[in-house]
Amino acid sequence: MTEITINIEGIDSIDFFGVNNSRFNYIKKSFPTLRMVSRGSSIKAEGSNEDVETFKLKVERMVDHIERYGKLTEDNIEAIIHSNGDVKDRKEKDKEQSNVIVHGNGGLLVRARTENQLLMVKESEKNDIVFGIGPAGTGKTYTAVALAVRALKEKTVKKIILTRPAVEAGESLGFLPGDLKEKIDPYLRPLYDALDDMIPPDKLTYYMENRVIEVAPLAFMRGRTLDHSFILLDEAQNCTDMQLKMFLTRIGANSKCVITGDPTQIDLPPKVKSGLHTALRILKPIEGISTVTLNESDVVRHRLVKEIIKAYDKLNETRAIDEASNNS
């Protein structure tokens, strides 16, 4: 006889065990040769070595299902128990069958909704560093956060690091009240909004409290080595050359990185140059680094956003022509 204890920490116990242990009782009926009992966030099972190993594998697949889809039904349990398919093979098959990046809250399917968003997904799978460059509303940040959450759910990374330079977007916010976190959070709100769509509130709180997910200003990255992580730098157009170099040299072993930015919306002081242009130019020849350019055809916000982007692009072209003729 073999006895094991399986810990399922990191997921909501009700998601696994069900209300009044309804799902756990269903699992017990499905393994009549095992003696098992649940205690807190763990399960103790006793039986033959083969049955115990099979049970352990099935529980791991149930936990994996909850982490990917946010729920577990009796139909899911039955399918997992009677399936002989390998988890990794199943994930690869799922990827091939649809453009879904990750399953979010309330059944939300976070998909690559345009060709360039899908290209970002594919380039991230092939390369360790991907630049996603494009105007507002093209979904570059949302896609990048979805890629990070998927990597965490699939356990290809151990943590997510989301960061932005804390640069005011054209207006002075003054001396914000509150502690350091409260002063900084307004700059990072878009990243929190994306996470709220993709991870249940209790799970997100757990991840944040245990530093599995970190959302922090770029300055907080200095001096760190980020191993086994998915790292997202957003609003990279507001980084200087030195800041981008500092960030890129933080990337450690078994890590992935996505850098997003809009070169048309630089909020740095007039005499400070954006480091994004430099990085795109000098890093282009390096293998393992890829750049995906998004445009107005990728806009997934209000229909008028596309027209607004076109209008400003036309204005910039006119200004460039005027400046050229004035200098000639």
mmCIF file of C-alpha atoms in Angstrom:
data_model
loop_
_atom_site.group_PDB
_atom_site.id
_atom_site.type_symbol
_atom_site.label_atom_id
_atom_site.label_comp_id
_atom_site.label_asym_id
_atom_site.label_seq_id
_atom_site.Cartn_x
_atom_site.Cartn_y
_atom_site.Cartn_z
ATOM 1 C CA MET A 1 0.000 0.000 0.000
ATOM 2 C CA THR A 2 1.141 3.531 -0.819
ATOM 3 C CA GLU A 3 0.092 6.769 0.836
ATOM 4 C CA ILE A 4 0.575 10.246 -0.620
ATOM 5 C CA THR A 5 -0.455 13.791 0.236
ATOM 6 C CA ILE A 6 -1.266 16.137 -2.640
ATOM 7 C CA ASN A 7 -1.243 19.883 -1.992
ATOM 8 C CA ILE A 8 -3.460 22.098 -4.150
ATOM 9 C CA GLU A 9 -2.397 25.463 -2.762
ATOM 10 C CA GLY A 10 -2.691 28.424 -5.118
ATOM 11 C CA ILE A 11 -6.260 27.747 -6.263
ATOM 12 C CA ASP A 12 -9.543 28.406 -4.491
ATOM 13 C CA SER A 13 -10.413 25.229 -2.541
ATOM 14 C CA ILE A 14 -14.108 25.628 -3.424
ATOM 15 C CA ASP A 15 -13.185 25.625 -7.128
ATOM 16 C CA PHE A 16 -11.669 22.179 -6.621
ATOM 17 C CA PHE A 17 -13.672 20.557 -3.815
ATOM 18 C CA GLY A 18 -17.017 22.175 -4.650
ATOM 19 C CA VAL A 19 -19.676 23.467 -2.266
ATOM 20 C CA ASN A 20 -20.048 21.033 0.655
ATOM 21 C CA ASN A 21 -17.330 18.869 -0.945
ATOM 22 C CA SER A 22 -19.660 17.979 -3.835
ATOM 23 C CA ARG A 23 -16.887 17.665 -6.419
ATOM 24 C CA PHE A 24 -14.547 15.884 -4.046
ATOM 25 C CA ASN A 25 -17.242 13.326 -3.259
ATOM 26 C CA TYR A 26 -17.677 12.787 -6.991
ATOM 27 C CA ILE A 27 -13.913 12.236 -7.329
ATOM 28 C CA LYS A 28 -13.967 9.736 -4.461
ATOM 29 C CA LYS A 29 -16.698 7.722 -6.181
ATOM 30 C CA SER A 30 -14.576 7.658 -9.331
ATOM 31 C CA PHE A 31 -11.660 6.035 -7.443
ATOM 32 C CA PRO A 32 -13.357 3.294 -5.372
ATOM 33 C CA THR A 33 -10.081 1.429 -4.775
ATOM 34 C CA LEU A 34 -8.554 4.379 -2.905
ATOM 35 C CA ARG A 35 -9.079 5.628 0.610
ATOM 36 C CA MET A 36 -8.884 9.411 0.638
ATOM 37 C CA VAL A 37 -9.622 12.376 2.832
ATOM 38 C CA SER A 38 -9.375 16.132 2.295
ATOM 39 C CA ARG A 39 -7.807 18.419 4.874
ATOM 40 C CA GLY A 40 -7.663 22.116 4.111
ATOM 41 C CA SER A 41 -5.866 22.497 0.784
ATOM 42 C CA SER A 42 -4.497 18.956 0.690
ATOM 43 C CA ILE A 43 -5.713 15.464 -0.130
ATOM 44 C CA LYS A 44 -4.391 12.303 1.482
ATOM 45 C CA ALA A 45 -4.857 9.145 -0.617
ATOM 46 C CA GLU A 46 -3.965 5.519 0.145
ATOM 47 C CA GLY A 47 -4.015 2.485 -2.146
ATOM 48 C CA SER A 48 -1.910 0.484 -4.564
ATOM 49 C CA ASN A 49 1.111 2.231 -6.035
ATOM 50 C CA GLU A 50 -0.401 2.222 -9.535
ATOM 51 C CA ASP A 51 -3.773 3.593 -8.418
ATOM 52 C CA VAL A 52 -2.162 6.285 -6.289
ATOM 53 C CA GLU A 53 0.060 7.438 -9.164
ATOM 54 C CA THR A 54 -2.921 7.541 -11.528
ATOM 55 C CA PHE A 55 -4.920 9.530 -8.990
ATOM 56 C CA LYS A 56 -2.052 12.009 -8.512
ATOM 57 C CA LEU A 57 -1.836 12.568 -12.288
ATOM 58 C CA LYS A 58 -5.590 13.133 -12.590
ATOM 59 C CA VAL A 59 -5.639 15.627 -9.700
ATOM 60 C CA GLU A 60 -2.789 17.554 -11.316
ATOM 61 C CA ARG A 61 -4.791 17.710 -14.537
ATOM 62 C CA MET A 62 -7.862 18.950 -12.638
ATOM 63 C CA VAL A 63 -5.796 21.695 -11.001
ATOM 64 C CA ASP A 64 -4.332 22.550 -14.397
ATOM 65 C CA HIS A 65 -7.865 22.795 -15.815
ATOM 66 C CA ILE A 66 -8.934 25.232 -13.077
ATOM 67 C CA GLU A 67 -5.855 27.383 -13.642
ATOM 68 C CA ARG A 68 -6.491 27.545 -17.391
ATOM 69 C CA TYR A 69 -10.280 27.875 -17.482
ATOM 70 C CA GLY A 70 -11.157 29.201 -14.008
ATOM 71 C CA LYS A 71 -13.668 26.422 -13.240
ATOM 72 C CA LEU A 72 -14.095 22.660 -12.851
ATOM 73 C CA THR A 73 -17.399 20.842 -13.415
ATOM 74 C CA GLU A 74 -18.349 17.207 -12.872
ATOM 75 C CA ASP A 75 -18.308 16.792 -16.651
ATOM 76 C CA ASN A 76 -14.730 18.113 -16.674
ATOM 77 C CA ILE A 77 -13.781 15.702 -13.888
ATOM 78 C CA GLU A 78 -15.291 12.753 -15.735
ATOM 79 C CA ALA A 79 -13.520 13.704 -18.973
ATOM 80 C CA ILE A 80 -10.160 14.016 -17.194
ATOM 81 C CA ILE A 81 -10.561 10.731 -15.321
ATOM 82 C CA HIS A 82 -11.408 8.780 -18.488
ATOM 83 C CA SER A 83 -8.900 10.511 -20.745
ATOM 84 C CA ASN A 84 -5.518 8.997 -21.512
ATOM 85 C CA GLY A 85 -4.215 12.070 -23.374
ATOM 86 C CA ASP A 86 -1.085 13.822 -22.173
ATOM 87 C CA VAL A 87 -1.609 17.327 -20.751
ATOM 88 C CA LYS A 88 1.162 18.899 -22.804
ATOM 89 C CA ASP A 89 -0.091 17.351 -26.058
ATOM 90 C CA ARG A 90 -3.604 18.572 -25.269
ATOM 91 C CA LYS A 91 -2.372 22.127 -24.733
ATOM 92 C CA GLU A 92 -0.511 22.134 -28.027
ATOM 93 C CA LYS A 93 -3.599 20.841 -29.799
ATOM 94 C CA ASP A 94 -5.716 23.566 -28.203
ATOM 95 C CA LYS A 95 -3.293 26.227 -29.430
ATOM 96 C CA GLU A 96 -3.489 24.969 -32.983
ATOM 97 C CA GLN A 97 -7.296 24.877 -33.020
ATOM 98 C CA SER A 98 -8.001 28.492 -32.090
ATOM 99 C CA ASN A 99 -6.565 31.958 -31.513
ATOM 100 C CA VAL A 100 -7.487 31.926 -27.825
ATOM 101 C CA ILE A 101 -4.506 33.086 -25.783
ATOM 102 C CA VAL A 102 -6.000 32.573 -22.330
ATOM 103 C CA HIS A 103 -9.356 31.899 -20.675
ATOM 104 C CA GLY A 104 -10.308 34.868 -18.513
ATOM 105 C CA ASN A 105 -12.956 35.553 -15.908
ATOM 106 C CA GLY A 106 -16.606 34.694 -16.448
ATOM 107 C CA GLY A 107 -15.873 32.606 -19.520
ATOM 108 C CA LEU A 108 -14.065 35.470 -21.278
ATOM 109 C CA LEU A 109 -11.973 34.197 -24.182
ATOM 110 C CA VAL A 110 -8.948 36.438 -24.653
ATOM 111 C CA ARG A 111 -8.087 36.017 -28.317
ATOM 112 C CA ALA A 112 -5.645 37.453 -30.805
ATOM 113 C CA ARG A 113 -8.255 39.504 -32.676
ATOM 114 C CA THR A 114 -6.159 40.748 -35.592
ATOM 115 C CA GLU A 115 -3.408 39.346 -37.810
ATOM 116 C CA ASN A 116 -0.717 41.435 -36.122
ATOM 117 C CA GLN A 117 -1.880 40.471 -32.629
ATOM 118 C CA LEU A 118 -1.668 36.827 -33.720
ATOM 119 C CA LEU A 119 1.786 37.565 -35.108
ATOM 120 C CA MET A 120 2.789 38.897 -31.668
ATOM 121 C CA VAL A 121 1.677 35.595 -30.148
ATOM 122 C CA LYS A 122 3.616 33.516 -32.685
ATOM 123 C CA GLU A 123 6.757 35.650 -32.439
ATOM 124 C CA SER A 124 6.680 35.382 -28.637
ATOM 125 C CA GLU A 125 6.551 31.601 -28.941
ATOM 126 C CA LYS A 126 9.645 31.630 -31.189
ATOM 127 C CA ASN A 127 11.691 34.440 -29.617
ATOM 128 C CA ASP A 128 12.690 35.410 -26.088
ATOM 129 C CA ILE A 129 12.284 39.168 -26.694
ATOM 130 C CA VAL A 130 9.499 40.720 -28.787
ATOM 131 C CA PHE A 131 8.842 44.402 -29.457
ATOM 132 C CA GLY A 132 5.166 45.225 -30.095
ATOM 133 C CA ILE A 133 5.078 48.666 -31.681
ATOM 134 C CA GLY A 134 1.930 50.549 -32.664
ATOM 135 C CA PRO A 135 -0.561 53.311 -31.880
ATOM 136 C CA ALA A 136 -3.105 53.409 -29.059
ATOM 137 C CA GLY A 137 -5.939 50.915 -29.158
ATOM 138 C CA THR A 138 -4.175 48.217 -31.175
ATOM 139 C CA GLY A 139 -4.251 45.743 -28.285
ATOM 140 C CA LYS A 140 -0.495 45.410 -27.933
ATOM 141 C CA THR A 141 -0.454 45.732 -24.124
ATOM 142 C CA TYR A 142 -3.534 43.542 -23.615
ATOM 143 C CA THR A 143 -2.074 40.849 -25.871
ATOM 144 C CA ALA A 144 1.227 40.982 -24.004
ATOM 145 C CA VAL A 145 -0.467 40.628 -20.597
ATOM 146 C CA ALA A 146 -2.476 37.680 -21.947
ATOM 147 C CA LEU A 147 0.750 36.010 -23.088
ATOM 148 C CA ALA A 148 2.220 36.513 -19.613
ATOM 149 C CA VAL A 149 -0.848 35.060 -17.874
ATOM 150 C CA ARG A 150 -0.863 32.073 -20.234
ATOM 151 C CA ALA A 151 2.806 31.385 -19.509
ATOM 152 C CA LEU A 152 2.092 31.450 -15.768
ATOM 153 C CA LYS A 153 -0.948 29.182 -16.071
ATOM 154 C CA GLU A 154 0.989 26.722 -18.205
ATOM 155 C CA LYS A 155 3.876 26.845 -15.704
ATOM 156 C CA THR A 156 6.488 27.754 -18.300
ATOM 157 C CA VAL A 157 7.443 30.644 -15.989
ATOM 158 C CA LYS A 158 7.295 31.053 -12.220
ATOM 159 C CA LYS A 159 6.334 34.707 -12.090
ATOM 160 C CA ILE A 160 5.133 37.709 -14.069
ATOM 161 C CA ILE A 161 6.793 41.125 -13.956
ATOM 162 C CA LEU A 162 4.789 44.034 -15.412
ATOM 163 C CA THR A 163 6.448 47.422 -15.518
ATOM 164 C CA ARG A 164 6.114 50.923 -16.942
ATOM 165 C CA PRO A 165 8.159 54.113 -16.696
ATOM 166 C CA ALA A 166 6.340 56.516 -14.357
ATOM 167 C CA VAL A 167 6.122 59.442 -16.762
ATOM 168 C CA GLU A 168 3.273 61.950 -16.708
ATOM 169 C CA ALA A 169 1.301 61.999 -19.974
ATOM 170 C CA GLY A 170 1.455 65.722 -20.703
ATOM 171 C CA GLU A 171 -0.074 66.957 -17.473
ATOM 172 C CA SER A 172 1.270 67.572 -13.989
ATOM 173 C CA LEU A 173 -0.341 65.317 -11.418
ATOM 174 C CA GLY A 174 1.226 67.169 -8.553
ATOM 175 C CA PHE A 175 1.980 65.722 -5.138
ATOM 176 C CA LEU A 176 -0.287 62.675 -5.002
ATOM 177 C CA PRO A 177 -1.564 61.684 -1.530
ATOM 178 C CA GLY A 178 -1.032 58.286 0.086
ATOM 179 C CA ASP A 179 1.852 55.856 0.481
ATOM 180 C CA LEU A 180 4.312 54.940 -2.281
ATOM 181 C CA LYS A 181 2.040 52.271 -3.773
ATOM 182 C CA GLU A 182 -0.914 54.677 -3.906
ATOM 183 C CA LYS A 183 1.230 57.319 -5.641
ATOM 184 C CA ILE A 184 2.502 54.908 -8.277
ATOM 185 C CA ASP A 185 -0.611 52.809 -8.989
ATOM 186 C CA PRO A 186 -2.280 55.393 -11.295
ATOM 187 C CA TYR A 187 0.604 54.977 -13.745
ATOM 188 C CA LEU A 188 0.180 51.195 -13.679
ATOM 189 C CA ARG A 189 -3.634 51.043 -13.800
ATOM 190 C CA PRO A 190 -3.855 49.764 -17.421
ATOM 191 C CA LEU A 191 -1.831 46.697 -16.433
ATOM 192 C CA TYR A 192 -4.090 45.997 -13.442
ATOM 193 C CA ASP A 193 -7.160 46.374 -15.688
ATOM 194 C CA ALA A 194 -5.875 43.679 -18.037
ATOM 195 C CA LEU A 195 -5.065 41.337 -15.133
ATOM 196 C CA ASP A 196 -8.573 41.869 -13.711
ATOM 197 C CA ASP A 197 -10.015 40.451 -16.938
ATOM 198 C CA MET A 198 -7.852 37.362 -16.924
ATOM 199 C CA ILE A 199 -7.390 36.177 -13.335
ATOM 200 C CA PRO A 200 -10.120 35.686 -10.681
ATOM 201 C CA PRO A 201 -9.927 38.330 -7.903
ATOM 202 C CA ASP A 202 -9.001 35.909 -5.089
ATOM 203 C CA LYS A 203 -6.339 34.256 -7.225
ATOM 204 C CA LEU A 204 -4.934 37.614 -8.313
ATOM 205 C CA THR A 205 -4.730 38.757 -4.687
ATOM 206 C CA TYR A 206 -2.887 35.541 -3.802
ATOM 207 C CA TYR A 207 -0.442 36.047 -6.671
ATOM 208 C CA MET A 208 0.204 39.683 -5.765
ATOM 209 C CA GLU A 209 0.664 38.996 -2.059
ATOM 210 C CA ASN A 210 3.101 36.160 -2.791
ATOM 211 C CA ARG A 211 5.000 38.148 -5.443
ATOM 212 C CA VAL A 212 4.104 35.680 -8.169
ATOM 213 C CA ILE A 213 2.846 38.731 -10.077
ATOM 214 C CA GLU A 214 4.629 42.049 -9.624
ATOM 215 C CA VAL A 215 3.433 45.359 -11.056
ATOM 216 C CA ALA A 216 6.036 48.044 -10.499
ATOM 217 C CA PRO A 217 7.574 51.170 -12.044
ATOM 218 C CA LEU A 218 10.627 50.655 -14.230
ATOM 219 C CA ALA A 219 12.954 52.281 -11.682
ATOM 220 C CA PHE A 220 12.276 49.335 -9.325
ATOM 221 C CA MET A 221 13.901 46.909 -11.794
ATOM 222 C CA ARG A 222 17.412 48.265 -11.295
ATOM 223 C CA GLY A 223 19.874 45.763 -9.833
ATOM 224 C CA ARG A 224 17.601 42.728 -10.259
ATOM 225 C CA THR A 225 18.058 39.520 -12.250
ATOM 226 C CA LEU A 226 14.716 38.178 -13.439
ATOM 227 C CA ASP A 227 14.927 34.405 -13.913
ATOM 228 C CA HIS A 228 12.039 32.084 -14.914
ATOM 229 C CA SER A 229 9.837 35.127 -15.532
ATOM 230 C CA PHE A 230 7.585 36.644 -18.158
ATOM 231 C CA ILE A 231 8.473 40.330 -18.237
ATOM 232 C CA LEU A 232 6.436 43.082 -19.877
ATOM 233 C CA LEU A 233 7.701 46.627 -20.335
ATOM 234 C CA ASP A 234 4.826 48.856 -21.401
ATOM 235 C CA GLU A 235 5.016 52.444 -22.738
ATOM 236 C CA ALA A 236 8.652 51.881 -23.744
ATOM 237 C CA GLN A 237 8.647 55.072 -25.840
ATOM 238 C CA ASN A 238 8.963 56.929 -22.524
ATOM 239 C CA CYS A 239 12.255 55.221 -21.663
ATOM 240 C CA THR A 240 15.653 56.769 -22.262
ATOM 241 C CA ASP A 241 18.530 54.802 -23.808
ATOM 242 C CA MET A 242 19.969 54.072 -20.362
ATOM 243 C CA GLN A 243 16.628 52.941 -18.941
ATOM 244 C CA LEU A 244 15.999 50.526 -21.802
ATOM 245 C CA LYS A 245 19.515 49.148 -21.549
ATOM 246 C CA MET A 246 19.045 48.690 -17.803
ATOM 247 C CA PHE A 247 15.740 46.895 -18.350
ATOM 248 C CA LEU A 248 16.961 44.600 -21.125
ATOM 249 C CA THR A 249 19.963 43.521 -19.075
ATOM 250 C CA ARG A 250 17.691 42.401 -16.208
ATOM 251 C CA ILE A 251 16.434 39.406 -18.231
ATOM 252 C CA GLY A 252 17.655 36.149 -16.712
ATOM 253 C CA ALA A 253 17.586 32.434 -17.465
ATOM 254 C CA ASN A 254 14.410 30.862 -18.894
ATOM 255 C CA SER A 255 12.645 34.208 -19.182
ATOM 256 C CA LYS A 256 10.506 35.792 -21.874
ATOM 257 C CA CYS A 257 10.069 39.500 -22.514
ATOM 258 C CA VAL A 258 7.618 41.672 -24.454
ATOM 259 C CA ILE A 259 8.234 45.400 -24.886
ATOM 260 C CA THR A 260 5.375 47.570 -26.117
ATOM 261 C CA GLY A 261 5.403 51.179 -27.184
ATOM 262 C CA ASP A 262 3.911 53.890 -29.360
ATOM 263 C CA PRO A 263 6.631 56.100 -30.895
ATOM 264 C CA THR A 264 4.008 58.780 -31.692
ATOM 265 C CA GLN A 265 3.106 59.350 -28.022
ATOM 266 C CA ILE A 266 6.360 60.275 -26.302
ATOM 267 C CA ASP A 267 5.804 62.066 -22.980
ATOM 268 C CA LEU A 268 9.464 62.721 -22.146
ATOM 269 C CA PRO A 269 10.714 66.309 -21.681
ATOM 270 C CA PRO A 270 11.465 68.084 -25.008
ATOM 271 C CA LYS A 271 15.254 67.678 -24.829
ATOM 272 C CA VAL A 272 15.173 64.017 -23.730
ATOM 273 C CA LYS A 273 15.253 61.482 -26.565
ATOM 274 C CA SER A 274 13.264 58.232 -26.477
ATOM 275 C CA GLY A 275 15.407 55.118 -26.207
ATOM 276 C CA LEU A 276 12.861 53.030 -28.107
ATOM 277 C CA HIS A 277 14.049 54.239 -31.525
ATOM 278 C CA THR A 278 17.650 53.367 -30.645
ATOM 279 C CA ALA A 279 16.735 49.921 -29.327
ATOM 280 C CA LEU A 280 14.699 49.021 -32.414
ATOM 281 C CA ARG A 281 17.601 50.031 -34.654
ATOM 282 C CA ILE A 282 20.548 48.403 -32.894
ATOM 283 C CA LEU A 283 18.810 45.225 -31.701
ATOM 284 C CA LYS A 284 17.170 44.335 -35.024
ATOM 285 C CA PRO A 285 20.035 42.072 -36.251
ATOM 286 C CA ILE A 286 20.151 39.980 -33.042
ATOM 287 C CA GLU A 287 18.708 36.482 -33.311
ATOM 288 C CA GLY A 288 16.006 35.809 -30.734
ATOM 289 C CA ILE A 289 14.710 39.393 -30.827
ATOM 290 C CA SER A 290 11.690 40.161 -33.008
ATOM 291 C CA THR A 291 9.635 43.268 -33.792
ATOM 292 C CA VAL A 292 5.920 43.284 -34.664
ATOM 293 C CA THR A 293 4.444 46.533 -35.986
ATOM 294 C CA LEU A 294 0.734 47.149 -35.440
ATOM 295 C CA ASN A 295 -1.299 49.852 -37.207
ATOM 296 C CA GLU A 296 -4.783 51.350 -37.386
ATOM 297 C CA SER A 297 -6.141 48.120 -38.894
ATOM 298 C CA ASP A 298 -5.435 46.450 -35.519
ATOM 299 C CA VAL A 299 -7.475 48.947 -33.475
ATOM 300 C CA VAL A 300 -9.991 47.095 -31.320
ATOM 301 C CA ARG A 301 -11.438 50.021 -29.378
ATOM 302 C CA HIS A 302 -14.274 52.311 -30.502
ATOM 303 C CA ARG A 303 -14.608 52.534 -34.305
ATOM 304 C CA LEU A 304 -13.717 56.250 -34.182
ATOM 305 C CA VAL A 305 -10.248 55.503 -32.774
ATOM 306 C CA LYS A 306 -9.105 54.303 -36.220
ATOM 307 C CA GLU A 307 -10.240 57.563 -37.783
ATOM 308 C CA ILE A 308 -8.582 59.605 -35.024
ATOM 309 C CA ILE A 309 -5.262 57.813 -35.596
ATOM 310 C CA LYS A 310 -5.504 58.421 -39.362
ATOM 311 C CA ALA A 311 -6.250 62.128 -38.795
ATOM 312 C CA TYR A 312 -3.191 62.589 -36.558
ATOM 313 C CA ASP A 313 -0.992 60.598 -38.959
ATOM 314 C CA LYS A 314 -2.086 62.928 -41.751
ATOM 315 C CA LEU A 315 -1.343 65.973 -39.556
ATOM 316 C CA ASN A 316 2.160 64.662 -38.793
ATOM 317 C CA GLU A 317 2.819 64.078 -42.500
ATOM 318 C CA THR A 318 1.724 67.639 -43.301
ATOM 319 C CA ARG A 319 3.965 69.056 -40.548
ATOM 320 C CA ALA A 320 6.912 67.019 -41.811
ATOM 321 C CA ILE A 321 6.412 68.372 -45.351
ATOM 322 C CA ASP A 322 6.142 71.948 -44.043
ATOM 323 C CA GLU A 323 9.323 71.585 -41.962
ATOM 324 C CA ALA A 324 11.199 70.145 -44.933
ATOM 325 C CA SER A 325 10.172 73.047 -47.190
ATOM 326 C CA ASN A 326 11.055 75.608 -44.501
ATOM 327 C CA ASN A 327 14.535 74.106 -44.106
ATOM 328 C CA SER A 328 15.172 73.984 -47.845
#
